[in-house]
PDB file of C-alpha atoms and ligand atoms in Angstrom:
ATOM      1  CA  UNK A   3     -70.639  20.322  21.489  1.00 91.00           C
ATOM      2  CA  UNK A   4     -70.711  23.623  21.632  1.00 97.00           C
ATOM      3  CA  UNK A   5     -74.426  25.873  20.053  1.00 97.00           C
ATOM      4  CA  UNK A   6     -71.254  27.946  17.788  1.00 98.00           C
ATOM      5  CA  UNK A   7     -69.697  24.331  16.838  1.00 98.00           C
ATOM      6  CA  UNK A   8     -72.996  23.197  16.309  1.00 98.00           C
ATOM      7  CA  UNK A   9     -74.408  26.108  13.759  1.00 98.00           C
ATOM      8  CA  UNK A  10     -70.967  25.507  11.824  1.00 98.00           C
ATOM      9  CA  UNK A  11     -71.569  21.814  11.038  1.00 98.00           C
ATOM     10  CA  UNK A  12     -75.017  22.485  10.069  1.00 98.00           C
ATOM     11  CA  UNK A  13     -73.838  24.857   8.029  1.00 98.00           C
ATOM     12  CA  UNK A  14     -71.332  23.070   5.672  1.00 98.00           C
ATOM     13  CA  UNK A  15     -73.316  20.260   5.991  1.00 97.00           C
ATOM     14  CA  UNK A  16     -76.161  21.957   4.302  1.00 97.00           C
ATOM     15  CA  UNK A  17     -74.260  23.222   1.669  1.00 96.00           C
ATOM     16  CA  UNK A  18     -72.556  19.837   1.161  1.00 94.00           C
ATOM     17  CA  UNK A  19     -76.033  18.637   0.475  1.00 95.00           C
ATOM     18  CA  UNK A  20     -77.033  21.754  -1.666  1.00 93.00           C
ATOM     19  CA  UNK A  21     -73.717  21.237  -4.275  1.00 90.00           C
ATOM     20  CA  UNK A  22     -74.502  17.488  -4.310  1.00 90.00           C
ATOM     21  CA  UNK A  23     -78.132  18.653  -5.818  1.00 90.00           C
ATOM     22  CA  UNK A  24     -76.279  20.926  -8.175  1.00 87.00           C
ATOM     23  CA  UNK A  25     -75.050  17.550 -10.346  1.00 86.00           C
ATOM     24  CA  UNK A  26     -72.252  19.091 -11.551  1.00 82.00           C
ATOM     25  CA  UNK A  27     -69.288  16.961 -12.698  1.00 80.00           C
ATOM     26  CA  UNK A  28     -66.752  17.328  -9.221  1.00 80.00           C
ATOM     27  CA  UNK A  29     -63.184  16.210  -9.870  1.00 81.00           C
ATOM     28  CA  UNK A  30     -62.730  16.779  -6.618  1.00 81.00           C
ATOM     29  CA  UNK A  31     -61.321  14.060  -3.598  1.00 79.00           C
ATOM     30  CA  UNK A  32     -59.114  12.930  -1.144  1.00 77.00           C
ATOM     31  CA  UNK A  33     -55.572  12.785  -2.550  1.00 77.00           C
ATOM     32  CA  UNK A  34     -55.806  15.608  -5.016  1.00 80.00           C
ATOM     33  CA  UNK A  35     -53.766  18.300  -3.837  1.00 83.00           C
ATOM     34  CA  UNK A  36     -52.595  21.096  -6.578  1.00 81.00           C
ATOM     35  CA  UNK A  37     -54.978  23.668  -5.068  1.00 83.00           C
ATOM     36  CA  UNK A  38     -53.462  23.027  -1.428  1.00 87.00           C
ATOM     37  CA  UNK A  39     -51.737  26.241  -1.204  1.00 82.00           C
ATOM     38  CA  UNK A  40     -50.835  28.019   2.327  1.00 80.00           C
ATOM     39  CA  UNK A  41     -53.158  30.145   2.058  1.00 84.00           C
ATOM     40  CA  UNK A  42     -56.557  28.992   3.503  1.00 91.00           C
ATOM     41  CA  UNK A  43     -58.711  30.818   5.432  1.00 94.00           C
ATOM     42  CA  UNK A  44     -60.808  29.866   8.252  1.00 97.00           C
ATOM     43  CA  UNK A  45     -62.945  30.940  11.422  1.00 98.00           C
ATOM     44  CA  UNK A  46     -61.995  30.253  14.948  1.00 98.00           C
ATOM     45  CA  UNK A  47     -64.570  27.715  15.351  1.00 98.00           C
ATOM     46  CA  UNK A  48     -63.718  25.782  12.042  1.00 98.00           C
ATOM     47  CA  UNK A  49     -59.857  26.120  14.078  1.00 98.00           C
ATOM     48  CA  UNK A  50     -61.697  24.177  17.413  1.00 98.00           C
ATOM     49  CA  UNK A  51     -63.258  21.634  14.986  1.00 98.00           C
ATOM     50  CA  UNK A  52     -59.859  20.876  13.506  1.00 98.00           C
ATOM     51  CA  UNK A  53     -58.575  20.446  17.341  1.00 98.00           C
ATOM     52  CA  UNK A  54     -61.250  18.176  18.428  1.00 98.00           C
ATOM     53  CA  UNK A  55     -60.499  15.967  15.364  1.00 98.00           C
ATOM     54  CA  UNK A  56     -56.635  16.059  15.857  1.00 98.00           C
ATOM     55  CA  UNK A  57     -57.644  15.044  20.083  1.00 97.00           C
ATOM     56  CA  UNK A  58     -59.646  12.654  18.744  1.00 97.00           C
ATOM     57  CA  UNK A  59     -57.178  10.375  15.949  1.00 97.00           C
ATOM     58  CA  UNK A  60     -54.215  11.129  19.155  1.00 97.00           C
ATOM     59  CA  UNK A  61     -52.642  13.122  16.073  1.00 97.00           C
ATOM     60  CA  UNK A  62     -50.795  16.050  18.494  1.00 97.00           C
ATOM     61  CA  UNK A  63     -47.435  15.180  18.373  1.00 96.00           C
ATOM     62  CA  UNK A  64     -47.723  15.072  14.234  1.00 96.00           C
ATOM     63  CA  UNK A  65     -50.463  18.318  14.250  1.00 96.00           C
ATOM     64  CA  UNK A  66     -47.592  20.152  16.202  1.00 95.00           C
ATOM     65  CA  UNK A  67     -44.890  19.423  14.254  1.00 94.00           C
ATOM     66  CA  UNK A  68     -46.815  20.301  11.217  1.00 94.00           C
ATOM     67  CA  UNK A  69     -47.009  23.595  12.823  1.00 93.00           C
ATOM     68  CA  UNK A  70     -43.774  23.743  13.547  1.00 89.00           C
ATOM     69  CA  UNK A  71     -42.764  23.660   9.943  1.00 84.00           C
ATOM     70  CA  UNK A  72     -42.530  26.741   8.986  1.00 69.00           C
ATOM     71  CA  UNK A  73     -43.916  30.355   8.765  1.00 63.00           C
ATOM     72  CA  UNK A  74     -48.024  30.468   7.132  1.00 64.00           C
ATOM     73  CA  UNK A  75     -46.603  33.208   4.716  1.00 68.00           C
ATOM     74  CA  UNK A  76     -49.916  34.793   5.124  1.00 76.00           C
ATOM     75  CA  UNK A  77     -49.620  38.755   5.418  1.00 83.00           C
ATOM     76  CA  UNK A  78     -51.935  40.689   7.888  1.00 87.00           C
ATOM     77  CA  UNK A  79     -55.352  39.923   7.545  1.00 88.00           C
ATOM     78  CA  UNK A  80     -56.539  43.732   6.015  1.00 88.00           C
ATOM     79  CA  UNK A  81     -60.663  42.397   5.195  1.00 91.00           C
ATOM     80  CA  UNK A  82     -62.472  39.755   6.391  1.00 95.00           C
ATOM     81  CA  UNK A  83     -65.091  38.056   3.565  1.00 95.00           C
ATOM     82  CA  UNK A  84     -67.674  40.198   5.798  1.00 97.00           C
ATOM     83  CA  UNK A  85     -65.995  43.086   5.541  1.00 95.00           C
ATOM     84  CA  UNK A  86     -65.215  43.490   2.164  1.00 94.00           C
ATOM     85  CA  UNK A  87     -69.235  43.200   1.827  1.00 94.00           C
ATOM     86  CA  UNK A  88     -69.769  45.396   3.904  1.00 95.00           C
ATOM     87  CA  UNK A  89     -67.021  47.479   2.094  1.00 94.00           C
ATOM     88  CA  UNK A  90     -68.647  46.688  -1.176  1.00 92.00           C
ATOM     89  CA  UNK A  91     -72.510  47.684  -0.157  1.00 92.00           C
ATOM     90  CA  UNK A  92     -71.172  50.840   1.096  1.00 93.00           C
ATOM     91  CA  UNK A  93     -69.707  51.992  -2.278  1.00 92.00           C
ATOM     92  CA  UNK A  94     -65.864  51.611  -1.161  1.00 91.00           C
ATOM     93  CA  UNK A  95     -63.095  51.026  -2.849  1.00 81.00           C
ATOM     94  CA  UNK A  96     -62.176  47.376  -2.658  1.00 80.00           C
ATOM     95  CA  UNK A  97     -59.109  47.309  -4.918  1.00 74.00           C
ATOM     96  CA  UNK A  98     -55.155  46.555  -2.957  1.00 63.00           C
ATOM     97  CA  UNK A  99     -56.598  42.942  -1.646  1.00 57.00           C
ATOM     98  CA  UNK A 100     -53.628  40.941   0.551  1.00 59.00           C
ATOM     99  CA  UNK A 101     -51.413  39.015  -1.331  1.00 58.00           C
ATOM    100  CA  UNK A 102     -52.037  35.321  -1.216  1.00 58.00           C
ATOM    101  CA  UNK A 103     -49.141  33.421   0.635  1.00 58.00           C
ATOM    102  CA  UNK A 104     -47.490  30.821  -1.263  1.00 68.00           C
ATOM    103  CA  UNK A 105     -46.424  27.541  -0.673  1.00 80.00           C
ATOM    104  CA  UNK A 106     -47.875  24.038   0.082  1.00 86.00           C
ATOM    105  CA  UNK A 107     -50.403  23.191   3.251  1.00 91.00           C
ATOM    106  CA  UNK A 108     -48.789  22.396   6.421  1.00 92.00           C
ATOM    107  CA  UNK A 109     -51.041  19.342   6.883  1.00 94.00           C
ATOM    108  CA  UNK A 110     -50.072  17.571   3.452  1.00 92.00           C
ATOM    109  CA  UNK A 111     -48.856  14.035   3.557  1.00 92.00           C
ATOM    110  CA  UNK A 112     -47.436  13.367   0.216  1.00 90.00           C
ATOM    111  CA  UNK A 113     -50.330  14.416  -1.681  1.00 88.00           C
ATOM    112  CA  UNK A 114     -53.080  13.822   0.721  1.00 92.00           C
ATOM    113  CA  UNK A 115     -54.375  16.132   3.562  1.00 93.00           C
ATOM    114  CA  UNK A 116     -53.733  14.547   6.512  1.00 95.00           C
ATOM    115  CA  UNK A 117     -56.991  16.384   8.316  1.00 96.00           C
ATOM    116  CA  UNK A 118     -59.344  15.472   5.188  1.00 94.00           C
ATOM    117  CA  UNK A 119     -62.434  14.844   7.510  1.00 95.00           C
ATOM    118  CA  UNK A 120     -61.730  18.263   9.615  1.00 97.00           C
ATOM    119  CA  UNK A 121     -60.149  20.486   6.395  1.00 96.00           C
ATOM    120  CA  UNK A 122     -62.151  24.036   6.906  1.00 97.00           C
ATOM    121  CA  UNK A 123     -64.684  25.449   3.941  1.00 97.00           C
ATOM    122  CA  UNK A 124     -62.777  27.067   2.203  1.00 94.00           C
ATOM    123  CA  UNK A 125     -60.903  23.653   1.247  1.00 93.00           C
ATOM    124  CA  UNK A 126     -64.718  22.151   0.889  1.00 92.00           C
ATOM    125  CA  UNK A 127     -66.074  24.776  -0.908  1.00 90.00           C
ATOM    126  CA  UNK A 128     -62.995  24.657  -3.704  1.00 79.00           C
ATOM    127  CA  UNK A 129     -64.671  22.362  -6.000  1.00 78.00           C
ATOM    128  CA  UNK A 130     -63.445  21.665  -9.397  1.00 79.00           C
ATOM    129  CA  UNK A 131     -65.480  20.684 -12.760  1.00 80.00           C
ATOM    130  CA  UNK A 132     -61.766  19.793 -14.604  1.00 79.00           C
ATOM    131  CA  UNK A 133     -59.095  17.892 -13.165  1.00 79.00           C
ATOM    132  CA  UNK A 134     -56.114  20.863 -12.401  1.00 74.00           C
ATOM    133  CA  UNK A 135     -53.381  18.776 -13.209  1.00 70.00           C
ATOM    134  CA  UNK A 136     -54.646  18.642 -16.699  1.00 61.00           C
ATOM    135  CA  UNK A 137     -54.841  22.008 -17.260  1.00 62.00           C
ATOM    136  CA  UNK A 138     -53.105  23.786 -14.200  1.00 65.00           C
ATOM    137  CA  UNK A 139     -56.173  25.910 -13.205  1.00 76.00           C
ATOM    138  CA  UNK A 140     -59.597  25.045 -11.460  1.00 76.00           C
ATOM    139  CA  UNK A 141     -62.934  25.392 -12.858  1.00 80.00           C
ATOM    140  CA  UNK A 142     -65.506  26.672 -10.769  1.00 80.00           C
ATOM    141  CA  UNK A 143     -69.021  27.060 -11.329  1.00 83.00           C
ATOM    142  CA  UNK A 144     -69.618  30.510 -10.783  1.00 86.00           C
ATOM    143  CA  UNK A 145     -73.272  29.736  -8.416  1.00 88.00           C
ATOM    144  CA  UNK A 146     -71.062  27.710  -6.788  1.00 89.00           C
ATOM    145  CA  UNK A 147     -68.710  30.183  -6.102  1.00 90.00           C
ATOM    146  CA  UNK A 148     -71.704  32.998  -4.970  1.00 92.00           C
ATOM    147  CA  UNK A 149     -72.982  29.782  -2.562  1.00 94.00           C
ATOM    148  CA  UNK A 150     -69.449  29.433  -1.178  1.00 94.00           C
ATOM    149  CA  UNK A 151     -69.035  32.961  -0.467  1.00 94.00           C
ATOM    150  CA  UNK A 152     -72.383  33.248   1.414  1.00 96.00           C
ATOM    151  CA  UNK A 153     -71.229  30.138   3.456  1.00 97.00           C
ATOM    152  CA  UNK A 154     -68.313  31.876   4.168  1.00 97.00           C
ATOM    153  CA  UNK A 155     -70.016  34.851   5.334  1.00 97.00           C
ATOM    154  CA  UNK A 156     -72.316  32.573   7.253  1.00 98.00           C
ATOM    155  CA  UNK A 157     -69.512  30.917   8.881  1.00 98.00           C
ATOM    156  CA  UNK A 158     -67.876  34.132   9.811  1.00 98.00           C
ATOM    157  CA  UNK A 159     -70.748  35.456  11.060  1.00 98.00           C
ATOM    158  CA  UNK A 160     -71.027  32.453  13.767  1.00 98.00           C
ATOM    159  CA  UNK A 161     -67.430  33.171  15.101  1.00 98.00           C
ATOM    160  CA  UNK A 162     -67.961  36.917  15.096  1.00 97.00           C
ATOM    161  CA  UNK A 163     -65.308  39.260  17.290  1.00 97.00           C
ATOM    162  CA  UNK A 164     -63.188  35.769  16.955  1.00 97.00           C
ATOM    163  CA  UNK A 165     -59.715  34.739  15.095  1.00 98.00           C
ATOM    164  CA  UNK A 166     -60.460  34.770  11.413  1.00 97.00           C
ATOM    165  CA  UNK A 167     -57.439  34.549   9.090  1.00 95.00           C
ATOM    166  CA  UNK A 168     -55.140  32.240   7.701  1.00 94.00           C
ATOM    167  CA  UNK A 169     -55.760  28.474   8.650  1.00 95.00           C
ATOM    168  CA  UNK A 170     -51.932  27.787  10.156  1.00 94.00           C
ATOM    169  CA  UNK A 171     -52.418  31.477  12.021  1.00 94.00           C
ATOM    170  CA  UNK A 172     -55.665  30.806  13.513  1.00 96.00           C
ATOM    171  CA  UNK A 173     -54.476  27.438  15.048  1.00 97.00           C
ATOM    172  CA  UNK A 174     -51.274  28.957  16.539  1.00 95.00           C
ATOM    173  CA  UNK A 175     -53.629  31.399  17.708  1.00 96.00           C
ATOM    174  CA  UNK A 176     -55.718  29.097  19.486  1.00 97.00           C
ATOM    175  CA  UNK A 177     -53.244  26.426  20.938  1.00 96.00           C
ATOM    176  CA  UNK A 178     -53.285  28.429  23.843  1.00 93.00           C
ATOM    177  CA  UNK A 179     -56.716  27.056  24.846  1.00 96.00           C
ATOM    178  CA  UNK A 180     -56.646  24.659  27.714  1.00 96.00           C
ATOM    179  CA  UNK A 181     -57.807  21.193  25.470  1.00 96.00           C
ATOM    180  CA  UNK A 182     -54.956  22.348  23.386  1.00 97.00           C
ATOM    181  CA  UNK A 183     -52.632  21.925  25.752  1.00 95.00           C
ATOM    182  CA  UNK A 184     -50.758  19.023  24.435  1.00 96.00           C
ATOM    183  CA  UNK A 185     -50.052  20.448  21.226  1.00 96.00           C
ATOM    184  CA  UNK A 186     -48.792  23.619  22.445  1.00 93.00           C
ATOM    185  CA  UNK A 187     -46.454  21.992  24.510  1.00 92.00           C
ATOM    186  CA  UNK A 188     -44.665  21.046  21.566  1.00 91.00           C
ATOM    187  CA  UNK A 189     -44.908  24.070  20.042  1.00 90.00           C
ATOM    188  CA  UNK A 190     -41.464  26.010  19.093  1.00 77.00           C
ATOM    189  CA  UNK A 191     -41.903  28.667  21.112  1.00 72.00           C
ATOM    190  CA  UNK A 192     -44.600  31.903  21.700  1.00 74.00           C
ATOM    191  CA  UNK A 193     -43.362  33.980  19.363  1.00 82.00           C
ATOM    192  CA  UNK A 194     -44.754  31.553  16.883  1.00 85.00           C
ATOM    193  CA  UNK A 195     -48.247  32.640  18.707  1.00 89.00           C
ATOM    194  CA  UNK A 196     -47.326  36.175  18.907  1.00 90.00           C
ATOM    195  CA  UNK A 197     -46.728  36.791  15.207  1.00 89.00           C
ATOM    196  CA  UNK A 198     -49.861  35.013  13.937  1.00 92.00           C
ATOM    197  CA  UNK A 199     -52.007  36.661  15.766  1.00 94.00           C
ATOM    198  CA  UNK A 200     -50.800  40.000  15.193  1.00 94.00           C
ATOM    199  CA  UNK A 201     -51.475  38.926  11.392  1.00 93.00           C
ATOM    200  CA  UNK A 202     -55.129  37.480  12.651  1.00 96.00           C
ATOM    201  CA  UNK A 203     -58.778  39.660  11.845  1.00 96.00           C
ATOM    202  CA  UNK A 204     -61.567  38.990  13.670  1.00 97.00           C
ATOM    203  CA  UNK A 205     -65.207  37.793  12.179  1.00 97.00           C
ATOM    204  CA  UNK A 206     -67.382  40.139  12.219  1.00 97.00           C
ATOM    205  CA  UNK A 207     -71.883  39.795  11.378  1.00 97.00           C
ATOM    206  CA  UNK A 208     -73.180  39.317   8.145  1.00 97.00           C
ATOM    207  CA  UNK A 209     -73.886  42.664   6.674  1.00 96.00           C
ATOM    208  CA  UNK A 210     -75.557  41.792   3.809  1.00 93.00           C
ATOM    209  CA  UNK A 211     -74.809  39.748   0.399  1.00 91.00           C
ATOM    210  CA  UNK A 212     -73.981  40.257  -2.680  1.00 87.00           C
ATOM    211  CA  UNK A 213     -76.073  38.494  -5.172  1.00 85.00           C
ATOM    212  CA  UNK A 214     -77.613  39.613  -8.420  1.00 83.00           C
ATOM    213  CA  UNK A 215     -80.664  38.608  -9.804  1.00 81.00           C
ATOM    214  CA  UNK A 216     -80.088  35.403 -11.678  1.00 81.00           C
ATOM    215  CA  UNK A 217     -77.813  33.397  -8.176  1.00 82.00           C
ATOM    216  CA  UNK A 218     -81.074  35.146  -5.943  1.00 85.00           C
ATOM    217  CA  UNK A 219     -83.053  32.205  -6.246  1.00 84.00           C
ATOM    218  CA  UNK A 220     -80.531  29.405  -5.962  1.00 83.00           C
ATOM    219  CA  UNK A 221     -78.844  30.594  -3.117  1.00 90.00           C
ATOM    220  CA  UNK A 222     -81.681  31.832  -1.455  1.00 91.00           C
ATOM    221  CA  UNK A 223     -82.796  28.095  -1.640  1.00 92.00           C
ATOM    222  CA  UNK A 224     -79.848  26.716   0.169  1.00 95.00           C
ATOM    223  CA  UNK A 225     -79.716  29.732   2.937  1.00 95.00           C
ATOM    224  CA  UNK A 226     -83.909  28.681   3.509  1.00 96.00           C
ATOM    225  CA  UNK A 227     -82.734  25.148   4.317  1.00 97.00           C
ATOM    226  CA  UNK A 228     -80.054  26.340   6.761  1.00 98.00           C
ATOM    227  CA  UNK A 229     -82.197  28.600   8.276  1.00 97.00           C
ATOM    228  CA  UNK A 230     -85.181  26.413   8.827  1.00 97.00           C
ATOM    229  CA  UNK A 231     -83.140  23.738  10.673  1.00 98.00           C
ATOM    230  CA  UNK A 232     -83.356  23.360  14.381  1.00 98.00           C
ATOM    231  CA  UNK A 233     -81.121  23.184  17.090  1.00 97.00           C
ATOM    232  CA  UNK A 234     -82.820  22.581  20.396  1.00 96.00           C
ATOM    233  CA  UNK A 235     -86.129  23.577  19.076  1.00 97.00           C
ATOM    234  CA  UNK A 236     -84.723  26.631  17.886  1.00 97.00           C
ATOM    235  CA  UNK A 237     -84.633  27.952  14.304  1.00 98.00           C
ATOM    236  CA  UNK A 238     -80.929  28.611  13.190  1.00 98.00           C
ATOM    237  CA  UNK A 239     -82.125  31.689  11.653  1.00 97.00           C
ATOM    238  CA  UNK A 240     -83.281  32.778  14.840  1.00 97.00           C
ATOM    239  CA  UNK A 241     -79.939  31.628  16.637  1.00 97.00           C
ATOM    240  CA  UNK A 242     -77.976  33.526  14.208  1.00 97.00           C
ATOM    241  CA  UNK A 243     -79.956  36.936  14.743  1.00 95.00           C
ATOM    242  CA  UNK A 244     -79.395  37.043  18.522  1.00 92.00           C
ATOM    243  CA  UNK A 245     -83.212  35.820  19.342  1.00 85.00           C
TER     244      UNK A 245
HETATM  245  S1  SF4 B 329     -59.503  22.021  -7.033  1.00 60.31           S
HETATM  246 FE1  SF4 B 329     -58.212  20.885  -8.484  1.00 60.31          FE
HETATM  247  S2  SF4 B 329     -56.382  20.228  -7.309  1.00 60.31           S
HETATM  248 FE2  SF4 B 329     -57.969  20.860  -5.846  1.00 60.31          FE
HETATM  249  S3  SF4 B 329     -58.956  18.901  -5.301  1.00 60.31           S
HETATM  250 FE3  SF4 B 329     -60.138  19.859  -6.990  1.00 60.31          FE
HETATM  251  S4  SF4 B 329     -59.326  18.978  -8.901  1.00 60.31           S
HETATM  252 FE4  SF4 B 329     -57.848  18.557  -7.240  1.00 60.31          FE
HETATM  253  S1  SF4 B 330     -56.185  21.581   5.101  1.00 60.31           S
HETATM  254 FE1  SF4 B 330     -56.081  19.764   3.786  1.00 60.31          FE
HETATM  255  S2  SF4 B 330     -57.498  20.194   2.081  1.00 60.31           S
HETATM  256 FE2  SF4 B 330     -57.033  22.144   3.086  1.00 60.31          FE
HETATM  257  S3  SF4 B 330     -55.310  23.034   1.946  1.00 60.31           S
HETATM  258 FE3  SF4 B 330     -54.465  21.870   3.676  1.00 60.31          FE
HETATM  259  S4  SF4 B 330     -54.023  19.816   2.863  1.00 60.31           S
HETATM  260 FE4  SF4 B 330     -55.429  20.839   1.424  1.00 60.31          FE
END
């Protein structure tokens, strides 16, 4: 497995571990599905994961018809989760986000996601405290939402100058890779390609977070655990600053 493959397991793995210790009420599971909109984002290397998995269940026939299906309805990527930080620490307006695409996931089956064990963080990291078919709307801790967005920025930060967008747009994107090969020959055609990744960004480092006081020490917490893990011998902190 690849050292960028690698970083990103550790990464959600960690945090997996850090929201369990959080013992907060998650209504969260396999075969809930309100909150499985179109428009999940994701990092190239979250998009290879998701390959590997399909390559390994002999799901390509099914994973290329899903994306087949239909247009992501995402609109041009205009800010990564990096780079609106970076935009925020430097004072910027961040107002005139993208509009969120609507519609339901590509990759449901009835009402469960048919790449559950390979679904990208931001489908993780969406963790309800209220079931939303009671009361139409998710409830989400906000420390857990501050953890999830430095994961995010973590994540992006390991596929810097790669695809980062939309989760349909990003696999399009990538089908052209040779281990893909078997999907994209069932693929509609390149334009399919084409257009997503004209709508595509690209990751870029980890300029900083944005935390205030009171999330400092909790989040801190979980980002010391992912940084003190080792791959190879090597500190991931130290992987992730280039040493
Ligand atoms: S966020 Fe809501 S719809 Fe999505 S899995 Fe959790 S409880 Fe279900
Ligand atoms: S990838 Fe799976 S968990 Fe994520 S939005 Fe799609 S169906 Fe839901």
């Amino acid at each position: 497995m690849t050292l960028k493959k690698q970083l990103t397991h550790i990464i959600r793995r960690e945090y997996q571990d850090w929201f369990e210790s959080q013992g907060l009420p998650l209504q969260c599971g396999k075969g809930c599905a309100t909150c499985c909109s179109v428009n999940v984002k994701t990092t190239s290397i979250e998009g290879e994961l998701l390959y590997d998995f399909i390559r390994e269940q002999g799901k390509e026939q099914w994973f290329a018809d899903c994306l087949n299906t239909g247009q992501s309805g995402a609109t041009p990527i205009t800010q990564t989760t990096n780079g609106f930080a970076a935009s925020c620490l430097a004072g910027e307006d961040v107002s005139g986000a993208e509009e969120p695409g609507r519609g339901r996931c590509i990759f449901l089956m009835g009402e469960t996601c048919g790449v559950y064990e390979a679904r990208p963080f931001s489908c993780r990291c969406f963790v309800s405290t209220v079931l939303c078919q009671s009361q139409s709307t998710a409830e989400v801790d906000q420390i857990v939402l501050t953890a999830s967005t430095v994961v995010m920025q973590l994540l992006e930060h390991v596929a810097q100058r790669e695809y980062w967008g939309n989760l349909q747009d990003v696999l399009l994107a990538l089908s052209d890779l040779p281990p893909n090969k078997k999907v994209r020959q069932q693929l509609g055609g390149l334009s399919l390609e084409t257009q997503a990744r004209a709508r595509l960004g690209s990751g870029q480092p980890i300029p900083g977070f944005l935390l205030d006081n009171k999330e400092y020490d909790t989040v801190m917490g979980l980002l010391a655990t992912i940084f003190n893990r080792t791959i190879d011998g090597k500190r991931v902190e130290d992987i992730l600053n280039g040493k």
